[in-house]
XYZ file of C-alpha atoms in Angstrom:
495
model
C 100.216 -40.565 125.318
C 98.135 -43.208 125.709
C 95.099 -41.215 125.613
C 95.962 -39.403 122.157
C 96.323 -42.892 120.893
C 93.338 -43.406 122.173
C 91.759 -40.317 120.053
C 93.876 -41.010 117.239
C 92.001 -44.586 116.456
C 88.972 -43.539 117.287
C 89.138 -40.415 114.888
C 90.197 -43.047 112.030
C 86.929 -44.704 110.814
C 85.226 -44.000 107.446
C 81.202 -44.273 106.917
C 80.301 -46.618 104.142
C 76.992 -47.082 102.004
C 75.637 -49.247 98.932
C 77.384 -48.939 96.033
C 74.309 -49.203 94.018
C 70.951 -47.598 94.515
C 68.318 -49.047 96.554
C 64.777 -49.902 94.764
C 61.721 -49.426 96.615
C 58.036 -50.127 96.072
C 55.174 -47.550 96.077
C 53.581 -47.527 99.461
C 56.247 -50.494 100.960
C 59.466 -50.099 103.086
C 62.873 -49.530 102.204
C 65.822 -49.888 103.927
C 68.580 -48.021 103.396
C 72.575 -50.023 104.906
C 74.700 -47.477 106.606
C 77.599 -48.893 108.499
C 81.343 -47.416 109.746
C 84.553 -48.810 108.789
C 86.322 -50.141 110.751
C 83.389 -51.605 112.990
C 82.971 -49.664 116.245
C 80.299 -49.362 118.529
C 78.530 -46.308 117.152
C 75.952 -46.389 120.802
C 77.889 -43.119 122.058
C 77.892 -41.611 118.720
C 75.467 -39.103 116.762
C 74.137 -40.533 113.818
C 72.378 -38.275 111.541
C 70.175 -38.933 108.513
C 69.455 -36.174 106.223
C 68.484 -34.973 102.504
C 70.005 -31.747 100.654
C 70.748 -29.844 103.433
C 71.985 -30.871 107.421
C 68.939 -29.596 108.838
C 66.380 -31.346 106.327
C 66.301 -34.113 109.218
C 64.836 -37.709 108.037
C 66.240 -39.168 111.589
C 68.088 -38.212 114.228
C 69.686 -40.527 117.185
C 71.665 -38.532 119.533
C 72.542 -39.216 122.863
C 71.738 -43.093 123.093
C 67.896 -42.503 121.830
C 65.702 -41.670 118.947
C 65.445 -37.336 118.869
C 62.394 -36.615 116.840
C 62.170 -32.644 117.385
C 64.054 -32.155 114.586
C 62.782 -34.872 111.937
C 61.029 -33.179 108.478
C 57.317 -33.296 108.871
C 56.521 -35.056 106.288
C 58.867 -38.515 107.601
C 57.271 -38.334 110.954
C 55.877 -41.704 112.152
C 57.204 -43.190 109.296
C 61.452 -43.766 109.843
C 62.475 -46.438 111.739
C 66.085 -46.655 113.235
C 67.706 -50.034 113.176
C 70.111 -50.831 116.516
C 70.753 -54.293 116.735
C 73.879 -54.168 115.164
C 75.013 -50.519 116.628
C 77.840 -51.837 118.540
C 79.568 -53.110 115.688
C 78.656 -49.965 114.143
C 76.312 -50.453 111.493
C 72.361 -48.854 111.740
C 69.909 -49.290 108.774
C 67.387 -46.946 108.545
C 63.601 -48.347 107.173
C 61.163 -45.502 105.898
C 57.795 -47.044 105.219
C 54.973 -46.373 103.522
C 57.371 -45.659 100.194
C 55.936 -42.126 98.878
C 57.187 -41.050 94.871
C 58.550 -37.818 96.895
C 61.062 -39.898 99.320
C 62.902 -40.824 95.604
C 66.375 -39.147 95.704
C 69.844 -38.613 97.662
C 70.438 -39.234 101.370
C 73.262 -38.955 103.755
C 73.947 -41.435 106.409
C 76.749 -38.893 109.164
C 78.062 -40.527 112.075
C 79.569 -37.974 114.548
C 81.763 -38.983 117.905
C 83.629 -36.259 119.937
C 86.519 -35.991 117.600
C 85.504 -36.173 114.350
C 82.544 -36.933 111.560
C 82.063 -38.811 108.534
C 79.701 -39.403 106.130
C 77.858 -41.622 102.989
C 75.970 -40.413 100.534
C 72.709 -42.892 99.151
C 70.753 -42.755 96.828
C 66.751 -44.380 97.007
C 64.837 -45.112 93.669
C 61.127 -45.489 93.660
C 59.354 -47.553 91.619
C 56.017 -48.993 91.099
C 53.436 -50.917 87.966
C 50.451 -49.411 87.489
C 46.846 -50.822 86.960
C 46.289 -53.942 84.395
C 45.992 -52.220 81.249
C 42.561 -51.639 80.121
C 41.644 -51.518 76.359
C 38.484 -50.427 74.764
C 37.358 -49.567 71.565
C 36.117 -45.103 71.234
C 34.548 -45.243 67.155
C 35.494 -45.088 64.032
C 38.676 -43.655 62.230
C 40.462 -43.875 59.311
C 38.682 -46.082 57.801
C 39.446 -48.838 61.039
C 38.156 -48.711 64.335
C 39.774 -46.419 67.048
C 40.711 -48.864 70.004
C 42.653 -46.848 73.338
C 44.950 -48.938 75.917
C 44.579 -46.948 79.106
C 46.731 -47.645 82.387
C 47.815 -45.511 85.675
C 49.484 -45.572 89.102
C 52.871 -46.203 87.651
C 56.856 -44.926 88.961
C 58.343 -43.552 87.344
C 57.733 -42.116 84.017
C 56.547 -45.956 81.718
C 57.262 -46.524 78.116
C 53.317 -48.105 76.313
C 53.819 -49.677 72.881
C 51.803 -51.078 70.435
C 52.754 -55.297 69.390
C 51.717 -57.748 66.627
C 51.567 -61.385 66.837
C 55.482 -61.964 66.788
C 56.458 -59.276 68.678
C 57.337 -56.584 66.609
C 56.395 -52.734 67.478
C 53.731 -51.410 65.448
C 52.661 -47.441 65.199
C 50.716 -45.558 67.218
C 48.119 -43.326 66.328
C 48.306 -41.293 68.958
C 50.091 -41.351 72.801
C 50.073 -39.283 75.707
C 51.792 -39.651 79.004
C 51.040 -37.526 82.177
C 52.044 -37.030 85.795
C 49.098 -36.855 88.403
C 48.763 -34.657 91.459
C 49.951 -37.417 93.578
C 53.442 -37.937 90.937
C 52.406 -40.634 89.264
C 51.865 -41.497 85.958
C 49.390 -42.410 83.730
C 49.539 -43.285 79.480
C 46.860 -43.691 76.929
C 47.891 -45.421 73.799
C 46.089 -45.574 70.505
C 45.894 -47.575 67.324
C 43.438 -47.898 64.725
C 42.967 -51.625 63.274
C 41.766 -51.797 59.860
C 39.531 -54.842 58.325
C 43.244 -56.227 57.319
C 43.961 -56.160 60.887
C 42.596 -59.563 61.289
C 45.630 -60.589 63.805
C 45.980 -60.353 67.433
C 47.615 -57.577 68.731
C 49.176 -56.546 72.381
C 49.258 -53.733 74.154
C 52.106 -53.023 76.130
C 53.099 -50.833 79.434
C 56.348 -51.631 80.505
C 58.396 -49.837 83.987
C 62.136 -49.805 82.584
C 63.245 -49.932 86.314
C 61.751 -52.747 87.131
C 62.171 -54.386 83.994
C 58.589 -55.306 84.406
C 55.534 -54.731 82.633
C 51.564 -55.423 81.559
C 50.411 -56.342 78.684
C 46.664 -56.391 77.031
C 45.610 -58.441 73.883
C 43.247 -57.802 71.240
C 41.545 -59.786 68.777
C 39.883 -59.020 65.349
C 38.778 -61.678 63.699
C 35.028 -62.264 62.043
C 31.743 -61.076 63.218
C 30.712 -58.768 66.583
C 28.936 -60.912 69.365
C 27.647 -58.771 72.041
C 29.090 -60.760 74.284
C 31.144 -59.315 77.773
C 34.504 -59.967 78.926
C 36.357 -59.435 81.767
C 35.046 -55.562 83.333
C 34.968 -53.845 79.832
C 34.451 -55.717 76.733
C 32.870 -53.399 73.706
C 31.772 -55.244 70.385
C 31.131 -53.039 67.320
C 30.500 -53.254 63.970
C 29.922 -51.086 60.975
C 29.661 -52.216 57.756
C 32.489 -54.744 58.004
C 32.155 -57.228 61.254
C 34.104 -57.348 64.448
C 34.109 -58.990 67.480
C 36.860 -58.155 70.223
C 37.845 -59.860 72.986
C 39.900 -58.178 75.151
C 42.739 -60.529 78.040
C 44.782 -58.748 80.169
C 48.008 -60.326 81.168
C 50.927 -59.645 83.459
C 54.311 -60.441 82.405
C 57.000 -60.615 84.878
C 60.034 -58.961 82.872
C 61.215 -59.357 80.019
C 61.000 -63.303 78.816
C 56.695 -62.933 78.685
C 56.624 -65.150 80.520
C 53.604 -65.161 82.563
C 50.661 -67.104 83.704
C 47.186 -66.268 81.964
C 45.325 -63.526 84.381
C 42.000 -65.821 83.229
C 42.422 -69.032 85.738
C 43.236 -67.019 88.752
C 40.106 -65.060 87.581
C 38.129 -68.191 87.402
C 39.014 -69.619 89.871
C 38.106 -66.081 92.677
C 34.489 -65.696 90.862
C 33.947 -69.421 91.454
C 34.915 -68.439 95.090
C 32.561 -65.462 94.742
C 28.871 -67.742 93.827
C 26.672 -68.785 96.833
C 26.211 -72.299 97.691
C 23.840 -73.415 98.196
C 21.775 -72.459 95.540
C 18.609 -70.171 95.330
C 15.201 -71.953 95.046
C 14.635 -73.343 91.814
C 11.923 -74.280 89.235
C 11.332 -77.473 87.603
C 10.537 -77.745 83.908
C 6.950 -76.212 82.633
C 4.884 -79.404 82.623
C 1.666 -80.240 82.086
C 1.596 -83.084 83.913
C 2.421 -81.285 87.353
C -0.042 -80.081 89.498
C 1.399 -77.325 92.064
C 2.003 -78.670 95.750
C 0.798 -76.583 98.850
C 4.126 -75.924 100.120
C 4.782 -74.650 96.370
C 3.599 -71.840 94.274
C 2.922 -71.928 90.517
C 5.441 -70.448 87.927
C 3.710 -68.970 84.411
C 5.186 -69.833 81.436
C 5.421 -66.765 79.222
C 5.074 -66.992 75.227
C 8.737 -65.132 74.391
C 9.248 -63.060 70.970
C 11.177 -61.295 69.064
C 10.794 -57.622 68.680
C 11.937 -56.785 65.503
C 12.031 -52.372 66.471
C 15.498 -53.649 68.272
C 17.148 -56.062 66.476
C 20.166 -54.822 64.395
C 20.814 -54.755 61.165
C 22.545 -57.835 60.251
C 20.500 -60.346 61.902
C 17.033 -61.890 60.489
C 14.018 -62.842 62.235
C 11.602 -65.639 61.144
C 8.160 -64.227 60.336
C 6.706 -65.684 64.033
C 9.725 -64.094 65.143
C 10.624 -67.209 67.044
C 14.457 -67.488 65.534
C 16.872 -65.516 64.868
C 20.269 -66.062 63.241
C 23.290 -63.475 62.222
C 22.879 -62.217 58.595
C 25.399 -62.745 55.671
C 24.112 -59.177 54.857
C 23.495 -55.971 56.432
C 19.435 -54.867 55.413
C 18.143 -51.303 54.628
C 16.330 -51.073 58.078
C 14.214 -47.624 59.333
C 17.121 -45.685 61.458
C 14.790 -46.780 64.979
C 16.617 -45.481 68.316
C 14.884 -48.309 69.640
C 17.124 -50.505 67.263
C 20.699 -51.656 69.015
C 23.610 -50.623 66.822
C 26.626 -51.304 66.672
C 25.939 -54.565 68.918
C 24.351 -57.542 67.370
C 21.348 -58.917 69.436
C 17.906 -58.199 69.748
C 15.112 -57.700 72.411
C 11.993 -59.662 73.669
C 8.561 -57.675 72.633
C 7.702 -58.648 76.607
C 8.198 -56.568 79.164
C 8.347 -57.796 82.853
C 7.831 -55.317 85.409
C 6.527 -55.584 89.413
C 3.733 -57.785 89.658
C 4.397 -59.933 86.632
C 5.158 -63.006 89.071
C 7.626 -65.747 88.497
C 8.315 -66.139 84.238
C 10.133 -69.323 82.694
C 10.616 -70.103 78.656
C 13.314 -71.286 76.753
C 15.564 -71.324 74.115
C 17.149 -74.160 71.656
C 20.736 -73.206 71.214
C 22.065 -76.390 69.449
C 25.276 -77.279 69.011
C 26.081 -73.263 68.154
C 29.350 -72.641 69.528
C 28.818 -68.828 70.763
C 25.924 -67.222 71.795
C 24.314 -64.860 74.938
C 20.701 -64.986 76.773
C 19.273 -63.642 79.381
C 17.284 -60.202 80.208
C 18.429 -56.224 80.256
C 16.391 -53.279 81.160
C 14.338 -52.137 79.070
C 16.092 -48.539 79.347
C 19.731 -49.833 78.562
C 21.342 -47.565 75.845
C 21.183 -49.287 71.969
C 23.203 -47.173 70.218
C 26.931 -46.828 70.608
C 29.416 -48.537 72.395
C 28.046 -51.041 74.975
C 29.518 -53.150 78.384
C 27.367 -55.994 79.189
C 26.945 -56.408 82.755
C 24.235 -56.542 85.756
C 26.028 -53.566 86.742
C 25.196 -51.796 83.329
C 21.612 -53.589 83.413
C 22.328 -56.960 81.682
C 22.159 -59.781 83.147
C 23.178 -62.601 80.897
C 24.990 -65.717 80.670
C 26.760 -66.873 77.218
C 28.976 -69.322 75.374
C 32.268 -67.964 74.037
C 35.804 -69.540 73.144
C 34.605 -72.703 74.477
C 33.384 -70.980 77.654
C 30.614 -70.710 79.746
C 30.496 -67.400 81.719
C 27.697 -65.375 83.874
C 27.701 -61.369 83.650
C 29.554 -60.516 86.290
C 31.666 -57.640 86.443
C 34.428 -59.624 86.288
C 32.621 -62.289 84.654
C 32.181 -65.684 86.273
C 32.694 -69.266 84.717
C 30.557 -71.958 84.945
C 31.311 -75.041 85.352
C 29.117 -76.880 83.080
C 29.344 -80.772 82.666
C 26.807 -81.206 79.847
C 27.023 -79.062 76.687
C 23.475 -77.600 77.116
C 21.735 -78.206 73.869
C 18.030 -75.728 75.315
C 18.578 -73.551 78.278
C 15.634 -72.622 80.285
C 15.353 -68.660 82.530
C 13.479 -67.737 85.126
C 12.594 -64.758 86.345
C 11.242 -63.971 89.709
C 10.852 -59.707 89.457
C 10.301 -59.400 93.318
C 13.034 -61.967 94.307
C 16.267 -60.203 92.017
C 16.309 -63.149 90.614
C 17.325 -64.172 87.283
C 17.866 -68.170 86.583
C 19.820 -69.832 84.128
C 19.156 -74.136 83.455
C 19.977 -76.328 81.758
C 16.916 -78.499 80.317
C 19.555 -81.435 78.929
C 20.512 -82.532 82.462
C 18.205 -80.788 84.382
C 20.655 -78.919 85.487
C 20.824 -75.189 87.322
C 24.004 -73.199 85.719
C 23.702 -69.348 87.412
C 21.582 -67.361 89.616
C 22.024 -63.852 89.748
C 20.149 -62.247 93.024
C 19.759 -58.307 93.396
C 17.360 -55.409 93.313
C 15.121 -54.790 90.227
C 14.026 -51.352 88.814
C 12.191 -50.253 85.795
C 10.534 -52.864 82.868
C 13.056 -56.080 82.103
C 12.639 -57.459 78.836
C 14.381 -60.898 77.017
C 17.745 -60.483 75.244
C 19.414 -62.448 73.124
C 22.489 -62.946 70.480
C 23.434 -65.729 68.387
C 26.300 -65.108 67.651
C 28.430 -65.099 64.628
C 27.677 -67.394 62.020
C 29.969 -68.574 59.021
C 26.508 -70.637 57.205
C 24.445 -67.123 55.798
C 20.826 -68.871 55.204
C 21.722 -72.153 56.322
C 23.398 -70.908 59.742
C 21.891 -72.266 62.985
C 19.308 -69.527 64.674
C 18.542 -68.937 68.560
C 15.280 -71.151 68.712
C 12.307 -70.020 71.271
C 10.943 -72.897 72.154
C 6.580 -72.920 72.461
C 5.674 -73.563 75.503
C 2.446 -75.481 76.356
C -0.471 -72.507 77.350
C -1.503 -74.801 80.292
C 1.650 -75.446 81.486
C 2.601 -74.517 85.012
C 5.606 -75.763 87.444
C 6.115 -76.061 91.025
C 9.183 -73.304 92.916
C 10.389 -76.115 94.739
C 12.505 -74.786 97.877
C 15.911 -75.789 98.805
C 17.347 -77.568 96.188
C 20.585 -79.408 95.950
C 23.260 -78.474 93.328
C 22.846 -82.262 92.139
C 19.459 -82.184 91.237
C 17.779 -78.973 90.860
C 15.370 -79.985 88.823
C 14.724 -83.216 89.347
């Protein structure tokens, strides 16, 4: 009688799981809880986790230990049974390195010597994709076609364009597809016209996580040929457009996220190499080379009109360039930049050309870009301005000084430069920028050069017409020379 009563009590249990789906991130971990009610020890029971079929074993515990002979291949070395509370009838299954295929229903079955019961659980998989990337793809229907792309989403995301007020805007096209790995990629386009003088944003949202990624694009003024992030393209065709792309991540529907730029600037700053590389003194005819120094060669840079965009106005001596208010009817020259508004120097520098130095007066101009580029860079169509693409430049844009690394490096400028010095050491693979105003070092690119390099100029958008401020290549005395002084400190690199 007593034995029968004991068996009856043992048979009276149910298996309980969560009453809501368990959500896990891709490549992360999922913990599926399961327990007996009433609480009792399950040490001597069999605990089987499986999918739709009893034989589709995810994890098996019996005879007091984990058994792996029946486990499905896709779960091998990815599961762990948490048995800390098994004496009270509670076990959880931990699954490592979550994959899209892990999504779906699971069954947790407890089997005693008398009976067995099971519970049904659901696992949902979700993940945010990559940061949204905006690029200009050409002209369409009297405007410019702008495309927003992102990949690596799960489940299928929702993509849309919004205006400044958060109102939805119609898309020119939309394509969401599933990749071979089960993740989704999205591509959504919009056509922005000259009247679209505002910011619009591309938003890709994961409805399961209630989180989204967003980028903004601005259409206003003219087109500066300066980069922003790892993809900024500028265009100009009859009417003037410039594009600024700003990736932003918004956690949840409140849209109260922090700017990506602040974190990026800090990260880029940490990449800079202390101490700075050898730097040149400003050319001065009174300074003679010392025994432990080498001679700089000031170069008389002039502008190459065959490369100048049709909106640029060059002076007769080819020492000044400004952005004009009308598009000039110039020959269709394959060397000419179009649609990006910039111009190259006529002088080319290759191996054996020595250490060259020149200065450019930027004055109080609010926007400009200067540097060097490969002579072979593409000059037609959309161009990405980074050192990886053959542009070693720095610029001032929206009050920020940056260098054309990928992503751009923010430059901590203490004193606004009225004149910028550019130093090229081809053999050493260095391009350095100096603030002539306070004689400070701004930034140095290091690497290896190939082919011919040429000076690069972008005067930035102007609104003053013929009175607009130009970039001015400063004259360098023919007899001027400077010293390349080793081991200068950042506090006084040109002193």
